[in-house]
């Protein structure tokens, strides 16, 4: 059996982020979970697989049809489904059933794993994988013609079977991507030609930490990949088209001990691949910064969930601007690029959020600052506690969207559903304008530009040109 693993188009964000930097921190790359599933099928089964990324398409219906027609022989279609792209997933399933009604379809990913009680609302999926998809999909492929055996597969859901979810106790038996089966040139970096970054995760599941209370996957237990095994995968990626790797784990995964252990794992393999990660704001010891730089860490994203000190305490990430400013300066001196990502429009935010955000930005050094919408995750601890108070979107609105994704309006993936995405975008734009119009910010930006290597080189070349053109005095 040949499995076509489909990544649907990305859902539209509730509001567009704005960056107070010349560089773009975004990392467009193949989905890590899909690559892991593809590697498991290759290493632990006789079934073939093909990865089709619809995010690269300009004409979804035409290019999807060409991609599926290129796969010969018996096949099954598996669609990676999250909540915010559930309409796009339903559109892919509808196209597949309309063009190839005889091919069976599978839905896996965040939505069927976190909301198994609602999977039957997506009527075009024959099967749904709730839990770790690797062993469930292999069992489905091995016994696809025996409904009696499929009834006993935990985590495999279909009409007529009791709903179940299956999580593995650890990740030791799974396979890591081999990186060589991806056309990396399609994922080029928007700012730098020839740069193809990849995304990777050390963990699966939710940390249950206060700093990750806005993150999803609340029903999935936390498991970690063996660090030595993951480090070997980092090393292998450098020879197969990947230019750098960004670890997208929630910040709560990384404490000081785990970060040092990861650096030691990279040191043991003599890592030469640039990499980055996202952390909670705070102080990092100088010796740990030296270890990060020695293992080729070239990017650190600090995630600030709120500029309100009371909410920072609630998220378990209290910090002082002076401490964060010192950490950023130390990282940049060590050759690590720093991005500070401010989440705007949280459900618990009080009045004065714009003023507090502008004040914090003015207290930070001239780092790269990105203003982002507060993440809207219906499978997060925060949603369970704050959804009713802030009027957030209900899951029924998202399920209704799947019935006809071509016509029905997409629900807004923002917290303050009463005001909508327009008010959130206005707030982000207001912060951006107040910062860029301030003389303080412009002077710091000019100073950063003059200190850059490009500016220094330009000044030196100009001085050499003047010295060569002007006559010297006797």
CSV table of C-alpha atoms in Angstrom, one decimal:
chain,number,residue,atom,x,y,z
A,1,UNK,CA,0.0,0.0,0.0
A,2,UNK,CA,1.2,3.5,-0.9
A,3,UNK,CA,0.3,6.2,1.7
A,4,UNK,CA,0.0,9.8,0.4
A,5,UNK,CA,0.8,12.1,3.4
A,6,UNK,CA,-0.9,15.4,2.7
A,7,UNK,CA,-0.1,18.7,4.5
A,8,UNK,CA,-3.1,21.0,3.8
A,9,UNK,CA,-2.8,24.7,3.2
A,10,UNK,CA,-2.1,26.7,6.4
A,11,UNK,CA,-5.0,28.5,8.1
A,12,UNK,CA,-5.2,32.2,7.9
A,13,UNK,CA,-3.9,33.9,11.1
A,14,UNK,CA,-6.3,36.0,13.2
A,15,UNK,CA,-4.0,39.0,12.8
A,16,UNK,CA,-0.7,39.6,11.0
A,17,UNK,CA,2.4,39.9,13.1
A,18,UNK,CA,4.6,43.0,12.8
A,19,UNK,CA,8.3,43.0,13.3
A,20,UNK,CA,10.5,45.8,14.5
A,21,UNK,CA,13.5,44.3,12.7
A,22,UNK,CA,14.9,44.0,9.2
A,23,UNK,CA,15.2,40.2,9.5
A,24,UNK,CA,12.3,37.7,9.3
A,25,UNK,CA,12.3,35.1,12.1
A,26,UNK,CA,9.7,32.9,10.4
A,27,UNK,CA,10.8,29.4,9.5
A,28,UNK,CA,8.9,27.8,6.7
A,29,UNK,CA,9.7,24.1,6.6
A,30,UNK,CA,8.2,20.6,6.2
A,31,UNK,CA,6.1,19.5,9.2
A,32,UNK,CA,8.2,17.6,11.7
A,33,UNK,CA,5.4,15.2,12.7
A,34,UNK,CA,4.7,14.2,9.1
A,35,UNK,CA,8.4,13.6,8.5
A,36,UNK,CA,8.6,11.4,11.5
A,37,UNK,CA,5.5,9.4,10.4
A,38,UNK,CA,7.1,9.0,6.9
A,39,UNK,CA,10.4,7.7,8.5
A,40,UNK,CA,8.5,5.2,10.7
A,41,UNK,CA,6.7,3.7,7.7
A,42,UNK,CA,10.0,3.4,5.8
A,43,UNK,CA,11.8,1.7,8.7
A,44,UNK,CA,9.1,-0.4,10.3
A,45,UNK,CA,6.8,-1.5,7.5
A,46,UNK,CA,6.7,-2.6,3.9
A,47,UNK,CA,4.4,0.2,2.9
A,48,UNK,CA,5.6,3.2,0.7
A,49,UNK,CA,4.8,6.8,1.4
A,50,UNK,CA,4.9,10.2,-0.4
A,51,UNK,CA,4.8,13.6,1.2
A,52,UNK,CA,2.6,16.2,-0.6
A,53,UNK,CA,2.8,19.7,0.9
A,54,UNK,CA,-0.2,21.8,-0.3
A,55,UNK,CA,1.3,24.9,1.2
A,56,UNK,CA,3.5,25.1,-1.9
A,57,UNK,CA,0.6,25.0,-4.3
A,58,UNK,CA,-0.8,28.0,-6.1
A,59,UNK,CA,-3.8,26.1,-7.5
A,60,UNK,CA,-4.9,23.6,-4.8
A,61,UNK,CA,-7.3,21.5,-6.9
A,62,UNK,CA,-5.2,21.2,-10.0
A,63,UNK,CA,-1.8,20.6,-8.3
A,64,UNK,CA,-3.3,18.2,-5.8
A,65,UNK,CA,-4.8,16.1,-8.6
A,66,UNK,CA,-1.4,16.0,-10.4
A,67,UNK,CA,0.4,15.0,-7.2
A,68,UNK,CA,-2.0,12.1,-6.4
A,69,UNK,CA,-2.1,10.9,-10.0
A,70,UNK,CA,1.7,10.6,-9.9
A,71,UNK,CA,1.4,7.9,-7.2
A,72,UNK,CA,0.7,4.6,-9.0
A,73,UNK,CA,-0.9,1.5,-7.6
A,74,UNK,CA,-3.2,1.0,-4.5
A,75,UNK,CA,-3.0,4.0,-2.3
A,76,UNK,CA,-4.6,5.6,0.8
A,77,UNK,CA,-4.8,9.3,1.5
A,78,UNK,CA,-3.7,10.6,5.0
A,79,UNK,CA,-4.4,14.3,5.8
A,80,UNK,CA,-2.5,16.1,8.7
A,81,UNK,CA,-5.3,18.0,10.5
A,82,UNK,CA,-5.0,20.6,13.2
A,83,UNK,CA,-7.9,22.7,14.5
A,84,UNK,CA,-7.1,26.0,12.8
A,85,UNK,CA,-6.7,24.4,9.4
A,86,UNK,CA,-9.6,21.9,9.8
A,87,UNK,CA,-11.5,23.7,7.0
A,88,UNK,CA,-8.5,23.3,4.6
A,89,UNK,CA,-8.3,19.7,5.6
A,90,UNK,CA,-12.0,19.2,4.9
A,91,UNK,CA,-11.4,20.8,1.5
A,92,UNK,CA,-8.6,18.4,0.7
A,93,UNK,CA,-10.7,15.4,1.8
A,94,UNK,CA,-13.7,16.7,-0.3
A,95,UNK,CA,-11.5,17.0,-3.4
A,96,UNK,CA,-10.1,13.5,-2.8
A,97,UNK,CA,-13.5,11.9,-2.4
A,98,UNK,CA,-14.9,13.7,-5.4
A,99,UNK,CA,-12.1,12.7,-7.7
A,100,UNK,CA,-11.2,9.3,-6.3
A,101,UNK,CA,-14.3,8.0,-4.4
A,102,UNK,CA,-12.8,4.5,-4.1
A,103,UNK,CA,-9.7,5.6,-2.2
A,104,UNK,CA,-10.0,5.5,1.6
A,105,UNK,CA,-9.0,8.6,3.5
A,106,UNK,CA,-7.4,9.0,6.9
A,107,UNK,CA,-7.3,12.0,9.2
A,108,UNK,CA,-4.4,12.3,11.8
A,109,UNK,CA,-2.8,15.1,13.8
A,110,UNK,CA,-3.8,17.5,16.5
A,111,UNK,CA,-7.6,17.6,15.9
A,112,UNK,CA,-8.4,13.9,16.0
A,113,UNK,CA,-6.0,13.4,18.9
A,114,UNK,CA,-7.2,16.3,21.0
A,115,UNK,CA,-10.9,16.2,20.1
A,116,UNK,CA,-11.7,12.5,19.4
A,117,UNK,CA,-15.3,13.1,20.4
A,118,UNK,CA,-15.8,15.4,17.4
A,119,UNK,CA,-14.0,13.4,14.6
A,120,UNK,CA,-17.2,12.1,13.1
A,121,UNK,CA,-18.2,15.7,12.3
A,122,UNK,CA,-15.7,15.5,9.4
A,123,UNK,CA,-17.8,13.2,7.3
A,124,UNK,CA,-15.3,12.8,4.4
A,125,UNK,CA,-12.7,10.9,6.5
A,126,UNK,CA,-13.0,7.1,6.6
A,127,UNK,CA,-10.6,6.7,9.5
A,128,UNK,CA,-9.2,9.0,12.2
A,129,UNK,CA,-5.9,8.3,14.1
A,130,UNK,CA,-6.2,9.5,17.8
A,131,UNK,CA,-2.8,9.5,19.5
A,132,UNK,CA,0.7,8.7,18.2
A,133,UNK,CA,-0.1,8.1,14.5
A,134,UNK,CA,2.9,5.8,13.7
A,135,UNK,CA,1.8,2.4,15.2
A,136,UNK,CA,-1.9,3.2,14.5
A,137,UNK,CA,-1.4,3.8,10.8
A,138,UNK,CA,0.8,0.8,10.4
A,139,UNK,CA,-1.9,-1.4,12.0
A,140,UNK,CA,-4.5,0.1,9.7
A,141,UNK,CA,-2.4,-0.6,6.6
A,142,UNK,CA,-1.6,-4.1,7.6
A,143,UNK,CA,-5.3,-5.0,8.3
A,144,UNK,CA,-7.2,-2.6,6.2
A,145,UNK,CA,-9.3,-5.3,4.6
A,146,UNK,CA,-10.2,-7.0,8.0
A,147,UNK,CA,-12.7,-4.9,9.9
A,148,UNK,CA,-12.7,-7.4,12.8
A,149,UNK,CA,-9.0,-6.8,13.4
A,150,UNK,CA,-9.3,-3.1,13.0
A,151,UNK,CA,-11.9,-3.1,15.8
A,152,UNK,CA,-9.1,-4.1,18.2
A,153,UNK,CA,-6.6,-1.4,17.1
A,154,UNK,CA,-6.4,1.3,19.9
A,155,UNK,CA,-6.5,4.8,18.7
A,156,UNK,CA,-8.0,3.9,15.3
A,157,UNK,CA,-11.5,5.4,15.1
A,158,UNK,CA,-14.2,4.9,12.4
A,159,UNK,CA,-18.0,4.7,12.2
A,160,UNK,CA,-19.2,1.7,14.3
A,161,UNK,CA,-16.2,1.6,16.6
A,162,UNK,CA,-15.9,2.9,20.1
A,163,UNK,CA,-13.8,6.1,20.3
A,164,UNK,CA,-10.3,5.5,21.8
A,165,UNK,CA,-7.0,7.3,22.1
A,166,UNK,CA,-3.6,5.6,22.2
A,167,UNK,CA,-0.3,7.2,23.4
A,168,UNK,CA,3.1,5.5,23.5
A,169,UNK,CA,4.9,5.4,26.8
A,170,UNK,CA,8.1,6.7,25.1
A,171,UNK,CA,9.5,7.6,21.7
A,172,UNK,CA,12.4,5.1,21.6
A,173,UNK,CA,11.0,2.8,18.9
A,174,UNK,CA,10.1,5.6,16.5
A,175,UNK,CA,12.3,6.7,13.7
A,176,UNK,CA,13.7,10.2,13.0
A,177,UNK,CA,13.5,11.7,9.5
A,178,UNK,CA,16.3,10.9,7.1
A,179,UNK,CA,16.0,14.4,5.5
A,180,UNK,CA,16.9,13.2,2.1
A,181,UNK,CA,13.4,12.7,0.8
A,182,UNK,CA,12.5,16.4,0.8
A,183,UNK,CA,12.9,18.9,-2.0
A,184,UNK,CA,14.5,21.6,0.2
A,185,UNK,CA,14.8,24.3,-2.4
A,186,UNK,CA,11.0,24.7,-2.3
A,187,UNK,CA,11.4,25.8,1.4
A,188,UNK,CA,13.9,28.6,0.8
A,189,UNK,CA,14.2,31.4,3.3
A,190,UNK,CA,12.4,34.6,2.2
A,191,UNK,CA,15.3,36.9,3.1
A,192,UNK,CA,18.3,34.8,2.1
A,193,UNK,CA,18.7,32.9,-1.1
A,194,UNK,CA,20.0,29.3,-0.7
A,195,UNK,CA,18.9,29.0,2.9
A,196,UNK,CA,16.6,26.1,3.7
A,197,UNK,CA,15.8,25.9,7.4
A,198,UNK,CA,14.1,22.9,9.0
A,199,UNK,CA,12.0,22.5,12.1
A,200,UNK,CA,12.5,19.9,14.8
A,201,UNK,CA,11.1,19.0,18.2
A,202,UNK,CA,12.8,17.4,21.2
A,203,UNK,CA,9.4,16.7,22.8
A,204,UNK,CA,5.9,15.5,22.2
A,205,UNK,CA,2.9,16.5,24.4
A,206,UNK,CA,2.3,19.1,27.0
A,207,UNK,CA,4.7,20.0,29.7
A,208,UNK,CA,2.0,20.9,32.3
A,209,UNK,CA,4.1,24.0,33.2
A,210,UNK,CA,2.6,27.3,34.0
A,211,UNK,CA,4.7,29.0,31.2
A,212,UNK,CA,3.0,26.8,28.6
A,213,UNK,CA,-0.6,27.2,29.8
A,214,UNK,CA,-1.4,28.9,26.5
A,215,UNK,CA,0.1,26.1,24.4
A,216,UNK,CA,-1.9,23.2,23.0
A,217,UNK,CA,-1.8,19.4,23.2
A,218,UNK,CA,-3.1,19.3,26.8
A,219,UNK,CA,-4.3,15.7,26.4
A,220,UNK,CA,-1.0,14.4,25.2
A,221,UNK,CA,1.6,13.2,27.8
A,222,UNK,CA,5.1,14.7,27.6
A,223,UNK,CA,7.7,12.4,26.1
A,224,UNK,CA,11.2,13.3,24.9
A,225,UNK,CA,13.3,11.9,22.1
A,226,UNK,CA,16.7,10.4,23.2
A,227,UNK,CA,19.0,13.4,22.9
A,228,UNK,CA,21.9,11.4,21.4
A,229,UNK,CA,19.6,10.1,18.7
A,230,UNK,CA,18.2,13.5,18.0
A,231,UNK,CA,21.7,15.0,17.9
A,232,UNK,CA,22.8,12.4,15.3
A,233,UNK,CA,19.8,13.5,13.2
A,234,UNK,CA,21.0,17.1,13.4
A,235,UNK,CA,24.4,16.1,12.2
A,236,UNK,CA,23.0,14.1,9.3
A,237,UNK,CA,20.8,17.0,8.1
A,238,UNK,CA,23.8,19.2,7.2
A,239,UNK,CA,24.7,16.9,4.3
A,240,UNK,CA,21.2,16.6,2.8
A,241,UNK,CA,20.1,20.2,2.0
A,242,UNK,CA,19.2,21.6,5.4
A,243,UNK,CA,21.2,24.8,6.2
A,244,UNK,CA,19.9,25.3,9.8
A,245,UNK,CA,17.5,23.8,12.3
A,246,UNK,CA,15.1,25.5,14.7
A,247,UNK,CA,13.7,23.6,17.7
A,248,UNK,CA,10.0,24.5,18.1
A,249,UNK,CA,9.5,23.0,21.6
A,250,UNK,CA,7.4,25.0,24.1
A,251,UNK,CA,9.7,27.1,26.3
A,252,UNK,CA,8.7,25.0,29.4
A,253,UNK,CA,10.7,22.0,27.9
A,254,UNK,CA,14.0,23.8,28.4
A,255,UNK,CA,15.3,24.2,31.9
A,256,UNK,CA,19.0,24.8,32.6
A,257,UNK,CA,19.8,21.1,33.1
A,258,UNK,CA,18.1,19.9,29.9
A,259,UNK,CA,19.7,22.7,27.9
A,260,UNK,CA,23.2,21.7,29.2
A,261,UNK,CA,22.4,18.1,28.4
A,262,UNK,CA,21.5,19.0,24.9
A,263,UNK,CA,24.7,21.0,24.4
A,264,UNK,CA,26.7,18.0,25.6
A,265,UNK,CA,24.9,15.7,23.2
A,266,UNK,CA,25.8,18.1,20.3
A,267,UNK,CA,29.4,18.3,21.5
A,268,UNK,CA,29.8,14.6,21.4
A,269,UNK,CA,29.0,14.5,17.7
A,270,UNK,CA,31.1,17.6,16.9
A,271,UNK,CA,28.1,19.4,15.6
A,272,UNK,CA,28.6,21.9,12.8
A,273,UNK,CA,24.9,22.6,11.9
A,274,UNK,CA,23.6,26.0,13.0
A,275,UNK,CA,20.5,25.7,15.2
A,276,UNK,CA,18.1,27.7,17.4
A,277,UNK,CA,15.4,27.4,20.0
A,278,UNK,CA,12.7,29.4,21.9
A,279,UNK,CA,13.0,30.1,25.6
A,280,UNK,CA,11.4,31.9,28.5
A,281,UNK,CA,12.7,35.4,29.1
A,282,UNK,CA,15.2,35.6,31.9
A,283,UNK,CA,18.8,35.3,32.8
A,284,UNK,CA,21.2,32.8,31.2
A,285,UNK,CA,24.5,32.2,32.9
A,286,UNK,CA,27.6,33.2,31.0
A,287,UNK,CA,29.1,29.7,30.9
A,288,UNK,CA,25.8,28.3,29.4
A,289,UNK,CA,25.9,31.1,26.8
A,290,UNK,CA,29.4,29.9,25.9
A,291,UNK,CA,28.2,26.3,25.6
A,292,UNK,CA,25.4,27.4,23.3
A,293,UNK,CA,27.8,29.4,21.1
A,294,UNK,CA,30.3,26.5,21.0
A,295,UNK,CA,27.6,24.1,19.8
A,296,UNK,CA,26.7,26.4,16.9
A,297,UNK,CA,23.5,27.9,18.4
A,298,UNK,CA,22.8,30.9,16.2
A,299,UNK,CA,19.3,32.0,17.2
A,300,UNK,CA,17.3,32.3,20.4
A,301,UNK,CA,13.7,33.5,20.6
A,302,UNK,CA,12.5,34.8,23.9
A,303,UNK,CA,8.7,34.5,24.2
A,304,UNK,CA,7.0,37.2,26.3
A,305,UNK,CA,3.4,36.2,27.0
A,306,UNK,CA,2.5,39.5,28.6
A,307,UNK,CA,4.1,42.8,29.6
A,308,UNK,CA,2.0,42.9,32.8
A,309,UNK,CA,4.0,41.8,35.8
A,310,UNK,CA,0.9,40.2,37.4
A,311,UNK,CA,0.3,38.0,34.3
A,312,UNK,CA,4.0,37.2,34.1
A,313,UNK,CA,3.8,35.8,37.6
A,314,UNK,CA,0.7,33.7,36.5
A,315,UNK,CA,2.7,32.3,33.6
A,316,UNK,CA,5.7,31.6,35.8
A,317,UNK,CA,8.0,33.8,33.9
A,318,UNK,CA,8.6,36.9,36.0
A,319,UNK,CA,11.6,38.9,34.7
A,320,UNK,CA,13.1,42.3,34.9
A,321,UNK,CA,13.9,44.3,31.8
A,322,UNK,CA,17.4,44.9,33.1
A,323,UNK,CA,18.0,41.2,33.4
A,324,UNK,CA,16.7,40.4,29.9
A,325,UNK,CA,18.7,43.3,28.5
A,326,UNK,CA,21.9,41.9,30.0
A,327,UNK,CA,21.1,38.4,28.6
A,328,UNK,CA,20.4,39.7,25.1
A,329,UNK,CA,23.6,41.6,25.1
A,330,UNK,CA,25.6,38.6,26.2
A,331,UNK,CA,24.0,36.4,23.6
A,332,UNK,CA,24.7,38.8,20.8
A,333,UNK,CA,28.3,39.2,21.9
A,334,UNK,CA,28.6,35.4,21.6
A,335,UNK,CA,27.3,35.5,18.0
A,336,UNK,CA,23.7,34.4,18.8
A,337,UNK,CA,20.9,36.3,17.1
A,338,UNK,CA,18.1,37.2,19.4
A,339,UNK,CA,14.4,37.7,18.7
A,340,UNK,CA,12.0,38.9,21.4
A,341,UNK,CA,8.4,37.8,20.5
A,342,UNK,CA,5.7,39.8,22.3
A,343,UNK,CA,2.3,38.2,22.5
A,344,UNK,CA,-0.4,40.8,22.1
A,345,UNK,CA,-4.2,40.4,22.9
A,346,UNK,CA,-4.2,37.7,25.5
A,347,UNK,CA,-7.6,36.9,27.2
A,348,UNK,CA,-6.4,38.0,30.6
A,349,UNK,CA,-4.8,41.3,29.5
A,350,UNK,CA,-6.0,44.4,31.3
A,351,UNK,CA,-6.3,48.0,30.0
A,352,UNK,CA,-3.0,49.7,29.2
A,353,UNK,CA,-1.5,46.8,27.2
A,354,UNK,CA,-0.3,49.1,24.5
A,355,UNK,CA,1.5,51.4,27.0
A,356,UNK,CA,3.1,48.5,28.8
A,357,UNK,CA,4.3,46.9,25.6
A,358,UNK,CA,5.9,50.2,24.4
A,359,UNK,CA,7.6,50.7,27.7
A,360,UNK,CA,9.1,47.3,27.7
A,361,UNK,CA,10.4,47.7,24.1
A,362,UNK,CA,12.1,50.9,25.1
A,363,UNK,CA,13.8,49.2,28.0
A,364,UNK,CA,15.2,46.4,25.8
A,365,UNK,CA,18.4,46.7,23.7
A,366,UNK,CA,18.1,47.1,19.9
A,367,UNK,CA,17.2,43.5,19.5
A,368,UNK,CA,14.8,42.1,16.9
A,369,UNK,CA,11.3,42.5,18.3
A,370,UNK,CA,8.3,40.8,16.8
A,371,UNK,CA,4.7,41.6,17.8
A,372,UNK,CA,2.5,38.5,17.5
A,373,UNK,CA,-1.1,37.7,18.1
A,374,UNK,CA,-1.6,35.8,21.4
A,375,UNK,CA,-1.9,32.1,20.3
A,376,UNK,CA,-5.4,30.7,20.2
A,377,UNK,CA,-5.3,27.0,21.2
A,378,UNK,CA,-8.6,25.4,22.1
A,379,UNK,CA,-6.6,22.4,23.5
A,380,UNK,CA,-4.7,24.5,26.0
A,381,UNK,CA,-5.1,24.8,29.8
A,382,UNK,CA,-5.7,28.6,29.3
A,383,UNK,CA,-8.7,27.9,27.0
A,384,UNK,CA,-10.3,25.7,29.6
A,385,UNK,CA,-10.2,28.4,32.3
A,386,UNK,CA,-10.7,31.6,30.3
A,387,UNK,CA,-12.8,30.8,27.2
A,388,UNK,CA,-16.2,31.5,28.8
A,389,UNK,CA,-15.1,34.8,30.3
A,390,UNK,CA,-13.6,36.3,27.1
A,391,UNK,CA,-16.2,35.1,24.6
A,392,UNK,CA,-13.7,33.0,22.6
A,393,UNK,CA,-14.8,31.0,19.6
A,394,UNK,CA,-16.6,27.7,20.3
A,395,UNK,CA,-15.5,24.4,18.6
A,396,UNK,CA,-19.0,24.1,17.1
A,397,UNK,CA,-18.2,27.1,14.9
A,398,UNK,CA,-15.1,25.3,13.6
A,399,UNK,CA,-17.0,22.1,13.0
A,400,UNK,CA,-19.7,23.9,11.1
A,401,UNK,CA,-17.1,25.4,8.8
A,402,UNK,CA,-16.0,21.9,7.7
A,403,UNK,CA,-19.4,21.1,6.2
A,404,UNK,CA,-18.8,23.5,3.3
A,405,UNK,CA,-15.3,25.1,3.6
A,406,UNK,CA,-15.6,26.6,0.1
A,407,UNK,CA,-18.6,28.9,1.0
A,408,UNK,CA,-18.8,29.3,4.8
A,409,UNK,CA,-16.8,31.9,6.5
A,410,UNK,CA,-13.7,30.9,8.5
A,411,UNK,CA,-14.1,31.4,12.3
A,412,UNK,CA,-11.7,33.9,13.8
A,413,UNK,CA,-8.8,32.3,15.6
A,414,UNK,CA,-8.5,35.1,18.2
A,415,UNK,CA,-9.2,35.3,21.9
A,416,UNK,CA,-11.4,38.3,22.1
A,417,UNK,CA,-14.1,37.0,19.8
A,418,UNK,CA,-16.5,39.9,20.7
A,419,UNK,CA,-14.1,42.5,19.2
A,420,UNK,CA,-12.6,40.2,16.5
A,421,UNK,CA,-9.4,40.1,14.6
A,422,UNK,CA,-9.8,43.7,13.5
A,423,UNK,CA,-9.4,45.1,17.0
A,424,UNK,CA,-6.4,42.8,17.6
A,425,UNK,CA,-4.7,44.0,14.4
A,426,UNK,CA,-5.4,47.6,15.4
A,427,UNK,CA,-3.7,47.0,18.8
A,428,UNK,CA,-0.6,45.5,17.2
A,429,UNK,CA,-0.4,48.3,14.7
A,430,UNK,CA,-0.8,50.9,17.5
A,431,UNK,CA,2.2,49.5,19.4
A,432,UNK,CA,4.2,49.4,16.2
A,433,UNK,CA,3.5,53.0,15.3
A,434,UNK,CA,4.2,54.4,18.7
A,435,UNK,CA,7.6,52.6,18.8
A,436,UNK,CA,8.9,53.4,15.3
A,437,UNK,CA,7.8,57.1,15.7
A,438,UNK,CA,9.7,57.6,18.9
A,439,UNK,CA,13.2,59.3,18.6
A,440,UNK,CA,14.5,56.9,21.2
A,441,UNK,CA,13.9,53.9,19.0
A,442,UNK,CA,15.2,55.5,15.9
A,443,UNK,CA,18.4,56.5,17.5
A,444,UNK,CA,18.9,52.9,18.8
A,445,UNK,CA,18.2,51.5,15.4
A,446,UNK,CA,20.7,53.9,13.8
A,447,UNK,CA,23.3,52.9,16.4
A,448,UNK,CA,22.7,49.2,15.7
A,449,UNK,CA,23.0,49.8,11.9
A,450,UNK,CA,26.3,51.7,12.3
A,451,UNK,CA,27.7,48.8,14.5
A,452,UNK,CA,26.8,46.2,11.9
A,453,UNK,CA,29.6,44.5,9.9
A,454,UNK,CA,28.1,45.8,6.6
A,455,UNK,CA,28.2,49.4,7.8
A,456,UNK,CA,31.7,49.1,9.1
A,457,UNK,CA,32.9,47.6,5.8
A,458,UNK,CA,31.1,50.3,3.9
A,459,UNK,CA,32.8,53.1,6.0
A,460,UNK,CA,36.2,51.4,5.6
A,461,UNK,CA,35.8,51.2,1.8
A,462,UNK,CA,34.7,54.8,1.6
A,463,UNK,CA,37.7,55.9,3.7
A,464,UNK,CA,40.1,53.9,1.5
A,465,UNK,CA,38.5,55.4,-1.6
A,466,UNK,CA,38.9,59.0,-0.3
A,467,UNK,CA,42.5,58.3,0.8
A,468,UNK,CA,43.3,57.1,-2.7
A,469,UNK,CA,41.6,59.9,-4.6
A,470,UNK,CA,42.6,62.9,-2.4
A,471,UNK,CA,46.2,64.1,-2.7
A,472,UNK,CA,48.3,63.8,0.4
A,473,UNK,CA,50.0,66.8,1.9
A,474,UNK,CA,53.8,67.0,1.8
